[in-house]
Tab-separated table of C-alpha atoms in Angstrom:
chain	number	residue	atom	x	y	z
H	1	UNK	CA	-109.967	-25.034	-45.059
H	2	UNK	CA	-108.315	-25.414	-41.691
H	3	UNK	CA	-110.322	-25.351	-38.674
H	4	UNK	CA	-109.708	-22.510	-36.275
H	5	UNK	CA	-108.416	-23.376	-32.817
H	6	UNK	CA	-109.090	-19.938	-31.360
H	7	UNK	CA	-110.906	-20.377	-27.926
H	8	UNK	CA	-110.795	-17.061	-26.131
H	9	UNK	CA	-113.746	-14.875	-25.944
H	10	UNK	CA	-111.635	-11.852	-26.783
H	11	UNK	CA	-110.767	-13.450	-30.115
H	12	UNK	CA	-114.378	-14.213	-30.892
H	13	UNK	CA	-115.865	-10.843	-29.976
H	14	UNK	CA	-115.619	-7.476	-31.638
H	15	UNK	CA	-117.228	-4.255	-30.561
H	16	UNK	CA	-120.228	-4.032	-32.826
H	17	UNK	CA	-121.330	-0.786	-31.462
H	18	UNK	CA	-118.325	1.010	-33.136
H	19	UNK	CA	-120.453	1.214	-36.390
H	20	UNK	CA	-122.937	4.201	-36.506
H	21	UNK	CA	-125.466	1.791	-37.902
H	22	UNK	CA	-124.853	-0.936	-35.501
H	23	UNK	CA	-127.810	-0.674	-32.909
H	24	UNK	CA	-131.365	0.475	-32.604
H	25	UNK	CA	-132.500	0.976	-28.908
H	26	UNK	CA	-135.930	2.543	-29.283
H	27	UNK	CA	-138.001	-0.522	-28.406
H	28	UNK	CA	-138.078	-3.657	-26.360
H	29	UNK	CA	-135.960	-5.278	-29.207
H	30	UNK	CA	-132.322	-4.124	-29.390
H	31	UNK	CA	-130.974	-4.606	-32.885
H	32	UNK	CA	-127.417	-4.700	-33.831
H	33	UNK	CA	-126.998	-4.006	-37.522
H	34	UNK	CA	-123.879	-4.846	-39.565
H	35	UNK	CA	-123.396	-4.168	-43.213
H	36	UNK	CA	-119.936	-5.237	-43.896
H	37	UNK	CA	-118.840	-8.341	-45.708
H	38	UNK	CA	-115.226	-9.684	-45.797
H	39	UNK	CA	-113.362	-10.697	-48.907
H	40	UNK	CA	-113.197	-14.231	-47.446
H	41	UNK	CA	-116.924	-14.450	-47.124
H	42	UNK	CA	-117.524	-12.925	-50.551
H	43	UNK	CA	-115.190	-15.562	-52.051
H	44	UNK	CA	-117.126	-18.370	-50.157
H	45	UNK	CA	-120.431	-17.128	-51.587
H	46	UNK	CA	-119.049	-17.165	-55.090
H	47	UNK	CA	-117.618	-20.668	-54.849
H	48	UNK	CA	-120.603	-22.425	-53.267
H	49	UNK	CA	-123.429	-20.777	-55.153
H	50	UNK	CA	-123.081	-23.059	-58.178
H	51	UNK	CA	-123.596	-26.020	-55.877
H	52	UNK	CA	-126.430	-24.716	-53.811
H	53	UNK	CA	-128.805	-27.379	-55.254
H	54	UNK	CA	-126.812	-30.013	-53.648
H	55	UNK	CA	-125.331	-28.471	-50.461
H	56	UNK	CA	-127.103	-29.222	-47.211
H	57	UNK	CA	-129.534	-31.663	-48.727
H	58	UNK	CA	-130.644	-34.691	-46.709
H	59	UNK	CA	-128.528	-37.755	-47.500
H	60	UNK	CA	-130.962	-40.345	-46.396
H	61	UNK	CA	-134.294	-40.657	-44.486
H	62	UNK	CA	-133.841	-40.891	-40.748
H	63	UNK	CA	-135.792	-43.613	-38.831
H	64	UNK	CA	-138.815	-43.174	-36.572
H	65	UNK	CA	-138.048	-41.574	-33.157
H	66	UNK	CA	-135.051	-39.901	-31.771
H	67	UNK	CA	-131.825	-41.078	-33.272
H	68	UNK	CA	-128.905	-42.062	-31.108
H	69	UNK	CA	-125.884	-39.894	-32.133
H	70	UNK	CA	-122.074	-40.150	-31.981
H	71	UNK	CA	-120.526	-37.071	-30.537
H	72	UNK	CA	-117.891	-35.648	-32.860
H	73	UNK	CA	-114.352	-36.361	-31.728
H	74	UNK	CA	-113.385	-32.717	-31.806
H	75	UNK	CA	-115.864	-32.171	-28.984
H	76	UNK	CA	-114.498	-34.774	-26.743
H	77	UNK	CA	-110.982	-33.107	-26.774
H	78	UNK	CA	-112.240	-30.284	-24.665
H	79	UNK	CA	-115.772	-31.242	-23.238
H	80	UNK	CA	-117.206	-34.097	-21.306
H	81	UNK	CA	-120.315	-35.463	-23.234
H	82	UNK	CA	-123.061	-37.543	-21.606
H	83	UNK	CA	-126.118	-39.072	-23.345
H	84	UNK	CA	-129.422	-39.260	-21.423
H	85	UNK	CA	-132.897	-40.113	-22.641
H	86	UNK	CA	-135.709	-37.632	-21.773
H	87	UNK	CA	-139.185	-38.711	-22.792
H	88	UNK	CA	-137.674	-41.021	-25.398
H	89	UNK	CA	-135.522	-38.164	-26.899
H	90	UNK	CA	-131.709	-38.409	-26.715
H	91	UNK	CA	-130.133	-35.415	-25.202
H	92	UNK	CA	-126.236	-34.836	-25.187
H	93	UNK	CA	-125.030	-32.705	-22.399
H	94	UNK	CA	-121.664	-30.874	-22.932
H	95	UNK	CA	-119.543	-28.991	-20.436
H	96	UNK	CA	-115.787	-28.300	-20.203
H	97	UNK	CA	-113.824	-31.108	-18.622
H	98	UNK	CA	-112.765	-28.871	-15.704
H	99	UNK	CA	-116.319	-27.828	-14.882
H	100	UNK	CA	-118.058	-29.887	-12.207
H	101	UNK	CA	-121.700	-30.815	-12.621
H	102	UNK	CA	-122.602	-29.021	-9.448
H	103	UNK	CA	-121.142	-25.818	-10.760
H	104	UNK	CA	-123.906	-25.668	-13.585
H	105	UNK	CA	-126.544	-23.056	-12.935
H	106	UNK	CA	-127.689	-22.611	-16.500
H	107	UNK	CA	-128.769	-25.029	-19.297
H	108	UNK	CA	-128.867	-24.264	-23.001
H	109	UNK	CA	-130.837	-26.851	-25.035
H	110	UNK	CA	-129.776	-26.599	-28.699
H	111	UNK	CA	-131.820	-27.821	-31.604
H	112	UNK	CA	-129.908	-28.187	-34.900
H	113	UNK	CA	-131.006	-27.158	-38.342
H	114	UNK	CA	-131.000	-29.258	-41.375
H	115	UNK	CA	-134.443	-28.801	-42.920
H	116	UNK	CA	-135.986	-31.011	-40.227
H	117	UNK	CA	-134.388	-34.005	-41.959
H	118	UNK	CA	-130.646	-34.100	-41.354
H	119	UNK	CA	-128.901	-35.073	-38.034
H	120	UNK	CA	-126.422	-32.512	-36.477
H	121	UNK	CA	-123.401	-31.685	-38.644
H	122	UNK	CA	-119.826	-31.336	-37.502
H	123	UNK	CA	-120.209	-27.694	-37.294
H	124	UNK	CA	-123.179	-28.022	-35.012
H	125	UNK	CA	-121.160	-30.211	-32.604
H	126	UNK	CA	-118.393	-27.634	-32.657
H	127	UNK	CA	-120.722	-24.699	-32.136
H	128	UNK	CA	-122.164	-26.376	-29.052
H	129	UNK	CA	-118.736	-27.254	-27.641
H	130	UNK	CA	-117.682	-23.679	-28.175
H	131	UNK	CA	-120.646	-22.345	-26.296
H	132	UNK	CA	-119.858	-24.721	-23.423
H	133	UNK	CA	-116.371	-23.440	-23.302
H	134	UNK	CA	-117.178	-19.764	-23.436
H	135	UNK	CA	-120.039	-19.802	-20.860
H	136	UNK	CA	-118.916	-20.641	-17.444
H	137	UNK	CA	-121.473	-22.568	-15.351
H	138	UNK	CA	-123.448	-23.534	-18.246
H	139	UNK	CA	-124.277	-26.905	-19.805
H	140	UNK	CA	-124.984	-26.978	-23.440
H	141	UNK	CA	-127.280	-29.856	-24.529
H	142	UNK	CA	-127.727	-30.972	-28.075
H	143	UNK	CA	-131.243	-32.352	-28.667
H	144	UNK	CA	-131.677	-35.244	-31.140
H	145	UNK	CA	-135.274	-34.558	-32.121
H	146	UNK	CA	-137.252	-36.800	-34.414
H	147	UNK	CA	-136.763	-35.939	-38.019
H	148	UNK	CA	-138.919	-35.724	-41.082
H	149	UNK	CA	-140.235	-37.234	-43.189
H	150	UNK	CA	-140.680	-40.331	-41.085
H	151	UNK	CA	-141.483	-38.077	-38.055
H	152	UNK	CA	-143.612	-35.149	-39.421
H	153	UNK	CA	-144.478	-32.342	-37.033
H	154	UNK	CA	-147.866	-33.857	-35.961
H	155	UNK	CA	-146.074	-36.885	-34.561
H	156	UNK	CA	-142.752	-35.293	-33.407
H	157	UNK	CA	-144.079	-32.194	-31.665
H	158	UNK	CA	-146.112	-34.096	-28.961
H	159	UNK	CA	-143.039	-36.012	-28.061
H	160	UNK	CA	-141.016	-32.836	-27.926
H	161	UNK	CA	-143.639	-31.196	-25.784
H	162	UNK	CA	-143.407	-33.937	-23.210
H	163	UNK	CA	-139.622	-33.572	-23.132
H	164	UNK	CA	-139.958	-29.746	-22.862
H	165	UNK	CA	-142.230	-30.081	-19.835
H	166	UNK	CA	-139.954	-32.584	-18.186
H	167	UNK	CA	-136.702	-30.601	-18.881
H	168	UNK	CA	-138.348	-27.459	-17.484
H	169	UNK	CA	-139.574	-29.185	-14.346
H	170	UNK	CA	-136.220	-30.659	-13.713
H	171	UNK	CA	-134.468	-27.387	-14.118
H	172	UNK	CA	-136.906	-25.700	-11.703
H	173	UNK	CA	-136.238	-28.382	-9.127
H	174	UNK	CA	-132.388	-27.972	-9.564
H	175	UNK	CA	-132.671	-24.113	-9.544
H	176	UNK	CA	-131.331	-23.967	-13.174
H	177	UNK	CA	-132.216	-21.357	-15.795
H	178	UNK	CA	-133.086	-22.727	-19.169
H	179	UNK	CA	-132.500	-21.265	-22.577
H	180	UNK	CA	-133.704	-22.798	-25.766
H	181	UNK	CA	-131.371	-22.259	-28.909
H	182	UNK	CA	-131.457	-23.454	-32.417
H	183	UNK	CA	-130.732	-22.504	-36.059
H	184	UNK	CA	-132.911	-22.751	-39.105
H	185	UNK	CA	-135.465	-25.590	-38.719
H	186	UNK	CA	-134.176	-26.012	-35.153
H	187	UNK	CA	-134.969	-22.350	-34.524
H	188	UNK	CA	-138.435	-23.112	-35.854
H	189	UNK	CA	-138.863	-26.001	-33.413
H	190	UNK	CA	-137.835	-24.040	-30.267
H	191	UNK	CA	-140.148	-21.086	-31.087
H	192	UNK	CA	-143.091	-23.488	-31.818
H	193	UNK	CA	-142.524	-25.363	-28.617
H	194	UNK	CA	-142.309	-22.365	-26.421
H	195	UNK	CA	-145.316	-20.676	-27.978
H	196	UNK	CA	-147.495	-23.664	-27.966
H	197	UNK	CA	-146.630	-24.470	-24.291
H	198	UNK	CA	-147.497	-20.914	-23.350
H	199	UNK	CA	-150.752	-21.117	-25.221
H	200	UNK	CA	-151.623	-24.328	-23.509
H	201	UNK	CA	-150.870	-22.840	-20.097
H	202	UNK	CA	-152.841	-19.650	-20.742
H	203	UNK	CA	-155.846	-21.638	-21.817
H	204	UNK	CA	-155.632	-23.877	-18.710
H	205	UNK	CA	-155.378	-20.931	-16.479
H	206	UNK	CA	-158.504	-19.122	-18.150
H	207	UNK	CA	-160.264	-22.401	-17.710
H	208	UNK	CA	-159.556	-22.512	-13.940
H	209	UNK	CA	-157.603	-25.819	-14.272
H	210	UNK	CA	-154.020	-24.582	-14.792
H	211	UNK	CA	-151.143	-24.644	-12.359
H	212	UNK	CA	-149.493	-21.534	-10.977
H	213	UNK	CA	-145.942	-20.586	-11.856
H	214	UNK	CA	-145.502	-23.155	-14.621
H	215	UNK	CA	-141.673	-23.013	-15.575
H	216	UNK	CA	-140.640	-21.756	-18.913
H	217	UNK	CA	-137.237	-20.680	-20.506
H	218	UNK	CA	-135.812	-17.455	-19.550
H	219	UNK	CA	-134.824	-16.795	-23.171
H	220	UNK	CA	-134.761	-18.081	-26.743
H	221	UNK	CA	-131.773	-17.780	-29.152
H	222	UNK	CA	-133.244	-18.273	-32.820
H	223	UNK	CA	-130.443	-18.224	-35.371
H	224	UNK	CA	-131.668	-17.717	-38.945
H	225	UNK	CA	-135.021	-19.337	-37.807
H	226	UNK	CA	-137.742	-20.640	-40.266
H	227	UNK	CA	-140.806	-18.884	-39.079
H	228	UNK	CA	-143.467	-19.271	-41.796
H	229	UNK	CA	-143.831	-22.603	-43.583
H	230	UNK	CA	-146.264	-21.236	-46.210
H	231	UNK	CA	-143.160	-19.692	-47.954
H	232	UNK	CA	-145.476	-16.959	-49.207
H	233	UNK	CA	-143.314	-13.911	-48.558
H	234	UNK	CA	-142.623	-12.284	-51.886
H	235	UNK	CA	-139.193	-11.205	-50.650
H	236	UNK	CA	-138.065	-14.892	-50.865
H	237	UNK	CA	-138.152	-14.660	-54.725
H	238	UNK	CA	-136.507	-11.198	-54.662
H	239	UNK	CA	-133.607	-12.459	-52.626
H	240	UNK	CA	-133.239	-15.842	-54.621
H	241	UNK	CA	-130.436	-14.312	-56.802
H	242	UNK	CA	-128.475	-13.402	-53.615
H	243	UNK	CA	-128.736	-16.401	-51.619
H	244	UNK	CA	-125.575	-18.672	-52.053
H	245	UNK	CA	-127.004	-21.738	-50.419
H	246	UNK	CA	-130.848	-21.965	-50.370
H	247	UNK	CA	-133.498	-21.849	-53.238
H	248	UNK	CA	-137.299	-21.328	-52.972
H	249	UNK	CA	-137.865	-24.921	-54.200
H	250	UNK	CA	-135.637	-26.382	-51.500
H	251	UNK	CA	-137.157	-24.552	-48.539
H	252	UNK	CA	-140.680	-25.470	-49.961
H	253	UNK	CA	-139.674	-29.047	-50.011
H	254	UNK	CA	-138.240	-29.046	-46.415
H	255	UNK	CA	-141.400	-27.346	-45.104
H	256	UNK	CA	-143.473	-29.888	-46.830
H	257	UNK	CA	-141.604	-32.713	-45.318
H	258	UNK	CA	-142.096	-31.328	-41.788
H	259	UNK	CA	-145.673	-30.156	-42.088
H	260	UNK	CA	-146.962	-33.509	-43.475
H	261	UNK	CA	-150.776	-33.267	-43.384
H	262	UNK	CA	-150.908	-30.071	-41.330
H	263	UNK	CA	-151.719	-26.710	-42.742
H	264	UNK	CA	-148.400	-24.846	-43.258
H	265	UNK	CA	-150.040	-21.664	-41.692
H	266	UNK	CA	-150.868	-23.641	-38.543
H	267	UNK	CA	-149.471	-21.659	-35.554
H	268	UNK	CA	-148.085	-24.882	-34.170
H	269	UNK	CA	-145.460	-25.180	-37.002
H	270	UNK	CA	-145.398	-21.403	-38.204
H	271	UNK	CA	-144.551	-19.293	-35.182
H	272	UNK	CA	-145.172	-16.147	-37.186
H	273	UNK	CA	-148.899	-16.904	-36.790
H	274	UNK	CA	-148.751	-17.694	-33.026
H	275	UNK	CA	-149.626	-15.176	-30.161
H	276	UNK	CA	-146.237	-13.846	-29.483
H	277	UNK	CA	-147.669	-11.441	-26.801
H	278	UNK	CA	-147.671	-14.637	-24.394
H	279	UNK	CA	-143.799	-14.350	-24.575
H	280	UNK	CA	-143.910	-10.900	-23.257
H	281	UNK	CA	-146.471	-11.767	-20.579
H	282	UNK	CA	-144.247	-14.729	-19.361
H	283	UNK	CA	-141.101	-12.602	-19.437
H	284	UNK	CA	-139.389	-14.873	-22.101
H	285	UNK	CA	-136.691	-12.954	-23.898
H	286	UNK	CA	-136.419	-13.635	-27.661
H	287	UNK	CA	-133.031	-13.163	-29.344
H	288	UNK	CA	-132.129	-13.834	-32.915
H	289	UNK	CA	-129.720	-13.622	-35.807
H	290	UNK	CA	-130.605	-12.839	-39.451
H	291	UNK	CA	-128.569	-12.623	-42.629
H	292	UNK	CA	-129.340	-10.291	-45.526
H	293	UNK	CA	-128.611	-12.908	-48.221
H	294	UNK	CA	-130.783	-15.534	-46.697
H	295	UNK	CA	-134.248	-16.131	-48.261
H	296	UNK	CA	-135.516	-17.229	-44.859
H	297	UNK	CA	-134.413	-13.841	-43.441
H	298	UNK	CA	-137.508	-11.746	-44.470
H	299	UNK	CA	-139.875	-14.012	-42.537
H	300	UNK	CA	-137.642	-14.002	-39.427
H	301	UNK	CA	-137.652	-10.129	-39.573
H	302	UNK	CA	-141.396	-10.179	-39.767
H	303	UNK	CA	-141.543	-12.396	-36.747
H	304	UNK	CA	-139.087	-10.042	-34.907
H	305	UNK	CA	-141.239	-7.098	-35.699
H	306	UNK	CA	-144.318	-8.835	-34.298
H	307	UNK	CA	-142.284	-9.555	-31.053
H	308	UNK	CA	-141.340	-5.765	-30.934
H	309	UNK	CA	-144.961	-4.713	-31.285
H	310	UNK	CA	-145.950	-7.201	-28.493
H	311	UNK	CA	-143.402	-5.773	-26.216
H	312	UNK	CA	-141.150	-8.954	-26.188
H	313	UNK	CA	-137.634	-8.105	-25.024
H	314	UNK	CA	-134.590	-9.428	-26.824
H	315	UNK	CA	-131.610	-8.605	-28.889
H	316	UNK	CA	-131.188	-9.347	-32.458
H	317	UNK	CA	-128.077	-9.309	-34.853
H	318	UNK	CA	-129.122	-8.287	-38.351
H	319	UNK	CA	-126.131	-8.674	-40.742
H	320	UNK	CA	-126.468	-7.743	-44.403
H	321	UNK	CA	-124.732	-9.685	-47.163
H	322	UNK	CA	-124.581	-12.855	-44.956
H	323	UNK	CA	-125.904	-16.319	-45.924
H	324	UNK	CA	-128.187	-18.657	-44.011
H	325	UNK	CA	-126.764	-19.733	-40.735
H	326	UNK	CA	-123.511	-17.942	-41.346
H	327	UNK	CA	-122.708	-18.349	-37.645
H	328	UNK	CA	-121.771	-21.988	-38.384
H	329	UNK	CA	-118.783	-20.891	-40.548
H	330	UNK	CA	-116.816	-19.828	-37.413
H	331	UNK	CA	-114.696	-22.986	-37.267
H	332	UNK	CA	-113.139	-22.066	-40.748
H	333	UNK	CA	-111.895	-18.735	-39.524
H	334	UNK	CA	-114.665	-16.730	-41.353
H	335	UNK	CA	-114.731	-13.211	-39.537
H	336	UNK	CA	-118.431	-12.762	-39.598
H	337	UNK	CA	-119.015	-16.235	-38.256
H	338	UNK	CA	-116.602	-15.689	-35.352
H	339	UNK	CA	-118.014	-12.203	-34.560
H	340	UNK	CA	-121.601	-13.449	-34.661
H	341	UNK	CA	-120.697	-16.368	-32.295
H	342	UNK	CA	-119.115	-13.804	-29.974
H	343	UNK	CA	-122.259	-11.761	-30.068
H	344	UNK	CA	-124.430	-14.812	-29.204
H	345	UNK	CA	-122.058	-15.698	-26.245
H	346	UNK	CA	-122.293	-12.150	-24.919
H	347	UNK	CA	-126.124	-12.090	-25.124
H	348	UNK	CA	-126.586	-15.486	-23.500
H	349	UNK	CA	-124.136	-14.844	-20.743
H	350	UNK	CA	-126.386	-11.919	-19.617
H	351	UNK	CA	-129.382	-14.264	-19.172
């Protein structure tokens, strides 16, 4: 499949509100609903489904700590990429070559999916570079977070929390807004970090030892996030026959690798069990994307509904008949992937 070279926002974006079932605006969460599926996407689902026990599986165990990455050559054609280390975590900052560092006013920190075990794919690098090109004044930073099983959550999350605090303090000093974004397991990590940081700060304030005005992200963009590591939602099994890429056994194995000795229901790794009202209290917007043929989708929707009940503001794209992380198919000219990416850009540009 040839990689698309389309770079204009007009080419990426379609008016999703043309559909009578496209949006729901009766709560703090605005939902854009899509039900169509292109023949191209249908064909892809048919072709890859027989191989779903092999696709996206970890190729090897990653070492302890944050892995130093090599930015994909496609990214360097249009963006400058710099590597910095923040609290022992490698962070790769991307911005268009013509954009000066002083022009940056917003930072998006992206955490890639891969079952908490695989480094960023080519599609992840391309997605981050595309976001950088489509969002003026914004630096997109890919975070090389420690991966399981050699870095289970109990070890990795404290490292990431230190990085989170440092990045937010630096952004506040520079006058930059911060957005956390991620797909799949990366979506889990960003939700877990933000919610635990808010809980820590709330506890400190109630104890009389907390600081005032502790910085937090203005928004979160969770793309097909994994929100409940218990994998106990009965809809997982109901959707098993529709999902062209994930299986219940696989998502249980990835959850086990990340949770290590932790209880899978622990709020620190299962955001669905955290106090999401803290997001509303802090004014953190939570945006997201779900696919109707994604066995992780039902849990993400339960999480979204909890946010809605708590008054958390955000925008969500709910697209039926789409597979897990379908946004990553955009480089191959898949219409739904391109449109979903355009939707993400539109939402994040408003933050």
